[in-house]
Coordinates of N, CA and C in Angstrom, one line a residue:
X1 N 0.8 -1.2 0.0 CA 0.0 0.0 0.0 C 0.9 1.2 0.0
X2 N 0.6 2.2 -0.8 CA 1.3 3.4 -0.9 C 1.1 4.3 0.3
X3 N 2.0 5.2 0.7 CA 1.9 6.0 1.9 C 0.6 6.9 1.8
X4 N 0.3 7.5 0.6 CA -0.9 8.3 0.5 C -2.1 7.5 0.7
X5 N -2.2 6.2 0.2 CA -3.3 5.4 0.4 C -3.5 5.1 1.9
X6 N -2.4 4.8 2.6 CA -2.5 4.6 4.0 C -3.0 5.8 4.7
X7 N -2.6 7.0 4.3 CA -3.1 8.2 5.0 C -4.6 8.4 4.7
X8 N -5.0 8.1 3.5 CA -6.5 8.2 3.1 C -7.3 7.2 4.0
X9 N -6.8 6.1 4.3 CA -7.5 5.1 5.2 C -7.6 5.7 6.6
X10 N -6.4 6.2 7.0 CA -6.4 6.7 8.4 C -7.1 8.0 8.6
X11 N -7.0 8.8 7.5 CA -7.6 10.2 7.6 C -8.5 10.4 6.3
X12 N -9.7 9.9 6.3 CA -10.5 10.0 5.1 C -11.2 11.3 4.8
X13 N -11.0 12.3 5.7 CA -11.6 13.5 5.6 C -11.2 14.2 4.3
X14 N -12.1 15.1 3.8 CA -11.8 15.8 2.5 C -12.1 17.3 2.7
X15 N -11.3 18.1 2.1 CA -11.5 19.6 2.2 C -12.0 20.1 0.8
X16 N -13.0 21.0 0.9 CA -13.6 21.6 -0.3 C -13.7 23.1 -0.1
X17 N -13.8 23.8 -1.2 CA -14.2 25.2 -1.1 C -15.6 25.3 -1.8
X18 N -16.5 25.7 -1.0 CA -17.9 25.9 -1.5 C -18.4 27.3 -1.2
X19 N -18.8 28.0 -2.2 CA -19.3 29.3 -2.0 C -18.2 30.2 -1.4
X20 N -16.9 29.9 -1.8 CA -15.8 30.7 -1.3 C -15.4 30.4 0.1
X21 N -16.0 29.4 0.7 CA -15.7 29.0 2.1 C -15.1 27.6 2.1
X22 N -14.0 27.5 2.9 CA -13.3 26.2 3.0 C -14.1 25.4 4.0
X23 N -14.5 24.2 3.6 CA -15.2 23.3 4.5 C -14.5 21.9 4.5
X24 N -14.6 21.2 5.6 CA -14.1 19.9 5.7 C -15.2 18.9 5.9
X25 N -15.2 17.9 5.0 CA -16.2 16.8 5.1 C -15.5 15.7 5.9
X26 N -16.1 15.4 7.1 CA -15.4 14.5 8.0 C -16.2 13.2 8.2
X27 N -15.4 12.1 8.4 CA -16.0 10.8 8.7 C -16.6 11.0 10.1
X28 N -17.7 10.3 10.4 CA -18.3 10.4 11.7 C -17.4 9.9 12.8
X29 N -17.4 10.6 13.8 CA -16.6 10.1 15.0 C -17.4 9.1 15.7
X30 N -16.8 8.3 16.6 CA -17.5 7.3 17.4 C -18.7 7.9 18.2
X31 N -18.5 9.1 18.8 CA -19.6 9.7 19.5 C -20.7 10.1 18.6
X32 N -20.4 10.6 17.4 CA -21.5 10.9 16.5 C -22.2 9.6 16.0
X33 N -21.5 8.6 15.8 CA -22.1 7.3 15.4 C -23.1 6.8 16.5
X34 N -22.7 7.0 17.7 CA -23.6 6.5 18.8 C -24.7 7.5 19.1
X35 N -24.4 8.8 19.1 CA -25.4 9.8 19.4 C -26.5 9.8 18.3
X36 N -26.2 9.6 17.1 CA -27.1 9.8 16.0 C -27.5 8.4 15.3
X37 N -27.3 7.3 16.0 CA -27.7 6.0 15.5 C -29.2 6.0 15.0
X38 N -30.1 6.6 15.8 CA -31.5 6.6 15.4 C -31.7 7.3 14.1
X39 N -30.9 8.3 13.8 CA -31.0 9.1 12.6 C -30.4 8.3 11.4
X40 N -29.3 7.6 11.6 CA -28.7 6.8 10.6 C -29.4 5.5 10.2
X41 N -30.1 4.9 11.1 CA -30.6 3.5 10.9 C -31.7 3.4 9.8
X42 N -32.6 4.3 9.6 CA -33.5 4.1 8.5 C -32.8 4.1 7.1
X43 N -31.8 4.9 7.0 CA -31.1 4.9 5.7 C -30.3 3.6 5.6
X44 N -29.6 3.2 6.7 CA -28.9 1.9 6.7 C -29.7 0.7 6.4
X45 N -30.9 0.7 7.0 CA -31.8 -0.4 6.7 C -32.2 -0.5 5.2
X46 N -32.5 0.6 4.6 CA -32.9 0.6 3.2 C -31.6 0.3 2.3
X47 N -30.5 0.8 2.8 CA -29.2 0.4 2.1 C -29.0 -1.1 2.1
X48 N -29.3 -1.7 3.3 CA -29.1 -3.1 3.5 C -30.1 -3.9 2.5
X49 N -31.3 -3.4 2.5 CA -32.3 -4.0 1.6 C -31.8 -4.0 0.1
X50 N -31.3 -2.8 -0.3 CA -30.9 -2.6 -1.7 C -29.7 -3.5 -2.0
X51 N -28.7 -3.5 -1.0 CA -27.5 -4.3 -1.2 C -27.8 -5.8 -1.2
X52 N -28.8 -6.2 -0.5 CA -29.2 -7.7 -0.4 C -29.9 -8.2 -1.6
X53 N -30.4 -7.3 -2.5 CA -31.1 -7.8 -3.7 C -30.0 -8.3 -4.7
X54 N -30.0 -9.5 -4.9 CA -29.0 -10.1 -5.8 C -29.0 -9.6 -7.2
X55 N -30.1 -9.2 -7.7 CA -30.2 -8.8 -9.1 C -29.9 -7.3 -9.2
X56 N -29.7 -6.6 -8.1 CA -29.5 -5.1 -8.2 C -28.0 -4.8 -8.3
X57 N -27.6 -4.0 -9.2 CA -26.3 -3.4 -9.3 C -26.3 -2.1 -8.5
X58 N -25.4 -2.0 -7.5 CA -25.5 -0.8 -6.7 C -24.5 0.2 -7.3
X59 N -25.1 1.2 -7.9 CA -24.3 2.3 -8.5 C -24.9 3.6 -8.2
X60 N -24.7 4.6 -9.0 CA -25.1 6.0 -8.7 C -26.6 6.1 -8.7
X61 N -27.4 5.5 -9.6 CA -28.8 5.6 -9.6 C -29.5 5.0 -8.3
X62 N -29.1 3.8 -8.0 CA -29.7 3.3 -6.7 C -29.3 4.1 -5.5
X63 N -28.1 4.6 -5.5 CA -27.6 5.5 -4.4 C -28.5 6.8 -4.4
X64 N -28.6 7.4 -5.5 CA -29.4 8.7 -5.5 C -30.9 8.4 -5.1
X65 N -31.4 7.3 -5.5 CA -32.8 6.9 -5.1 C -32.9 6.8 -3.6
X66 N -31.9 6.2 -3.0 CA -31.9 6.1 -1.5 C -31.7 7.4 -0.8
X67 N -30.8 8.2 -1.4 CA -30.6 9.6 -0.8 C -31.9 10.4 -0.9
X68 N -32.6 10.3 -2.0 CA -33.8 11.0 -2.2 C -34.9 10.6 -1.3
X69 N -35.0 9.2 -1.1 CA -36.0 8.7 -0.2 C -35.8 9.2 1.2
X70 N -34.6 9.4 1.6 CA -34.2 9.8 3.0 C -33.7 11.3 3.0
X71 N -34.1 12.1 2.1 CA -33.4 13.4 1.9 C -33.4 14.2 3.2
X72 N -34.4 14.2 4.0 CA -34.4 15.1 5.2 C -33.3 14.6 6.2
X73 N -33.2 13.3 6.4 CA -32.2 12.7 7.2 C -30.8 12.9 6.6
X74 N -30.7 12.7 5.3 CA -29.4 12.9 4.6 C -28.9 14.3 4.8
X75 N -29.8 15.3 4.6 CA -29.3 16.7 4.8 C -28.8 16.9 6.2
X76 N -29.5 16.3 7.2 CA -29.0 16.4 8.6 C -27.6 15.7 8.7
X77 N -27.5 14.5 8.1 CA -26.3 13.7 8.2 C -25.1 14.5 7.6
X78 N -25.4 15.1 6.4 CA -24.4 16.0 5.8 C -24.0 17.1 6.7
X79 N -25.0 17.8 7.3 CA -24.7 18.9 8.2 C -23.8 18.5 9.3
X80 N -24.0 17.3 9.9 CA -23.2 16.8 11.0 C -21.8 16.6 10.5
X81 N -21.6 16.0 9.3 CA -20.3 15.7 8.8 C -19.5 16.9 8.4
X82 N -20.1 18.0 8.0 CA -19.4 19.2 7.6 C -19.4 20.2 8.7
X83 N -20.1 20.0 9.8 CA -20.2 20.9 10.9 C -20.7 22.3 10.4
X84 N -21.8 22.2 9.6 CA -22.4 23.5 9.2 C -23.9 23.4 9.6
X85 N -24.6 24.5 9.7 CA -26.0 24.5 10.0 C -26.8 23.8 8.9
X86 N -27.9 23.1 9.3 CA -28.7 22.5 8.4 C -29.2 23.4 7.3
X87 N -29.5 24.6 7.7 CA -30.0 25.6 6.7 C -29.0 25.9 5.6
X88 N -27.7 25.9 6.0 CA -26.6 26.1 5.0 C -26.6 25.0 4.0
X89 N -26.7 23.8 4.5 CA -26.7 22.6 3.6 C -28.0 22.7 2.7
X90 N -29.1 23.0 3.2 CA -30.4 23.1 2.5 C -30.3 24.2 1.4
X91 N -29.5 25.2 1.6 CA -29.5 26.3 0.6 C -28.6 26.1 -0.5
X92 N -27.8 25.0 -0.5 CA -26.8 24.7 -1.6 C -27.6 24.3 -2.9
X93 N -27.1 24.8 -4.0 CA -27.7 24.5 -5.3 C -26.7 24.0 -6.3
X94 N -27.2 23.4 -7.3 CA -26.3 23.0 -8.5 C -25.1 22.2 -8.2
X95 N -24.0 22.6 -8.8 CA -22.7 21.9 -8.6 C -22.3 21.9 -7.2
X96 N -22.5 23.0 -6.4 CA -22.1 23.0 -5.0 C -22.8 21.9 -4.2
X97 N -24.1 21.8 -4.4 CA -24.9 20.8 -3.7 C -24.4 19.4 -4.1
X98 N -24.2 19.1 -5.4 CA -23.8 17.8 -5.8 C -22.4 17.5 -5.3
X99 N -21.5 18.4 -5.3 CA -20.1 18.2 -4.8 C -20.1 17.9 -3.3
X100 N -20.9 18.6 -2.5 CA -20.9 18.3 -1.1 C -21.6 17.0 -0.8
X101 N -22.7 16.7 -1.5 CA -23.4 15.4 -1.3 C -22.5 14.2 -1.7
X102 N -21.8 14.3 -2.8 CA -21.0 13.2 -3.3 C -19.7 13.0 -2.4
X103 N -19.2 14.1 -1.9 CA -18.0 14.0 -1.1 C -18.4 13.5 0.3
X104 N -19.6 13.9 0.8 CA -20.1 13.3 2.0 C -20.2 11.8 1.9
X105 N -20.8 11.3 0.8 CA -20.9 9.9 0.6 C -19.5 9.2 0.5
X106 N -18.6 9.8 -0.3 CA -17.3 9.3 -0.4 C -16.6 9.1 0.9
X107 N -16.7 10.1 1.8 CA -16.0 10.1 3.1 C -16.7 9.1 4.1
X108 N -18.0 9.0 4.0 CA -18.8 8.2 5.0 C -19.4 6.9 4.5
X109 N -19.2 6.6 3.2 CA -19.8 5.4 2.7 C -19.3 4.1 3.3
X110 N -18.0 4.1 3.8 CA -17.5 2.9 4.5 C -18.3 2.6 5.7
X111 N -18.6 3.7 6.5 CA -19.4 3.5 7.7 C -20.8 3.0 7.4
X112 N -21.5 3.6 6.4 CA -22.8 3.1 6.1 C -22.8 1.7 5.5
X113 N -21.8 1.4 4.7 CA -21.8 0.1 4.1 C -21.5 -1.0 5.2
X114 N -20.6 -0.7 6.1 CA -20.3 -1.7 7.2 C -21.6 -1.9 8.0
X115 N -22.3 -0.8 8.3 CA -23.5 -1.0 9.1 C -24.5 -1.8 8.3
X116 N -24.6 -1.6 7.0 CA -25.6 -2.3 6.2 C -25.2 -3.8 6.0
X117 N -24.0 -4.1 5.8 CA -23.5 -5.4 5.4 C -23.2 -6.3 6.6
X118 N -22.9 -5.8 7.7 CA -22.5 -6.6 8.9 C -23.5 -7.7 9.2
X119 N -24.8 -7.4 9.3 CA -25.8 -8.5 9.7 C -25.8 -9.6 8.6
X120 N -25.7 -9.2 7.3 CA -25.7 -10.2 6.2 C -24.4 -11.1 6.4
X121 N -23.3 -10.5 6.7 CA -22.1 -11.3 6.9 C -22.2 -12.3 8.1
X122 N -22.8 -11.8 9.2 CA -23.0 -12.6 10.3 C -23.9 -13.8 10.0
X123 N -25.0 -13.6 9.3 CA -25.9 -14.6 8.9 C -25.1 -15.7 8.0
X124 N -24.3 -15.2 7.1 CA -23.6 -16.1 6.2 C -22.6 -17.0 7.0
X125 N -22.0 -16.4 8.0 CA -21.0 -17.1 8.8 C -21.8 -18.2 9.6
X126 N -22.9 -17.8 10.2 CA -23.7 -18.7 11.0 C -24.3 -19.9 10.1
X127 N -24.7 -19.6 8.9 CA -25.1 -20.6 8.0 C -24.0 -21.6 7.6
X128 N -22.8 -21.0 7.4 CA -21.7 -21.8 7.0 C -21.3 -22.7 8.2
X129 N -21.3 -22.2 9.4 CA -21.0 -23.0 10.6 C -22.1 -24.1 10.8
X130 N -23.3 -23.8 10.6 CA -24.4 -24.7 10.7 C -24.3 -25.9 9.7
X131 N -23.9 -25.5 8.5 CA -23.7 -26.5 7.4 C -22.5 -27.4 7.8
X132 N -21.4 -26.8 8.3 CA -20.3 -27.6 8.7 C -20.6 -28.6 9.8
X133 N -21.3 -28.1 10.8 CA -21.7 -29.0 11.9 C -22.6 -30.1 11.4
X134 N -23.6 -29.7 10.5 CA -24.5 -30.7 10.0 C -23.9 -31.7 9.1
X135 N -22.8 -31.4 8.5 CA -22.1 -32.3 7.5 C -21.3 -33.3 8.3
X136 N -21.0 -33.1 9.5 CA -20.1 -34.0 10.3 C -20.8 -35.2 10.7

């Protein structure tokens, strides 16, 4: 792994200039993950459903559909990540809005994906273990 790749894993935050203002899109801290779990979970549950559909390719369109379905929560989640008032996020338009939204997803997608996939992985492991025990 290259040094820059290692730094991106350790420090996935991103800096942007939006409307002439420097902002930092941050990965959620542990305390934010715990404090705002109720806010995150409806989105995580629908992400889990989408990812579990074997015939679905998860790309930009399914992502945008999920974000749109949960837009009020997503705007709040973006606000938390960039430490800006919700009203500031809501007022973004055009390329600025898309840039902030996509950078928020880039920085925080690992968190949401882990939350969505973990129960599926646990079930697969338990099924494998049960198959192994049953085959003996």
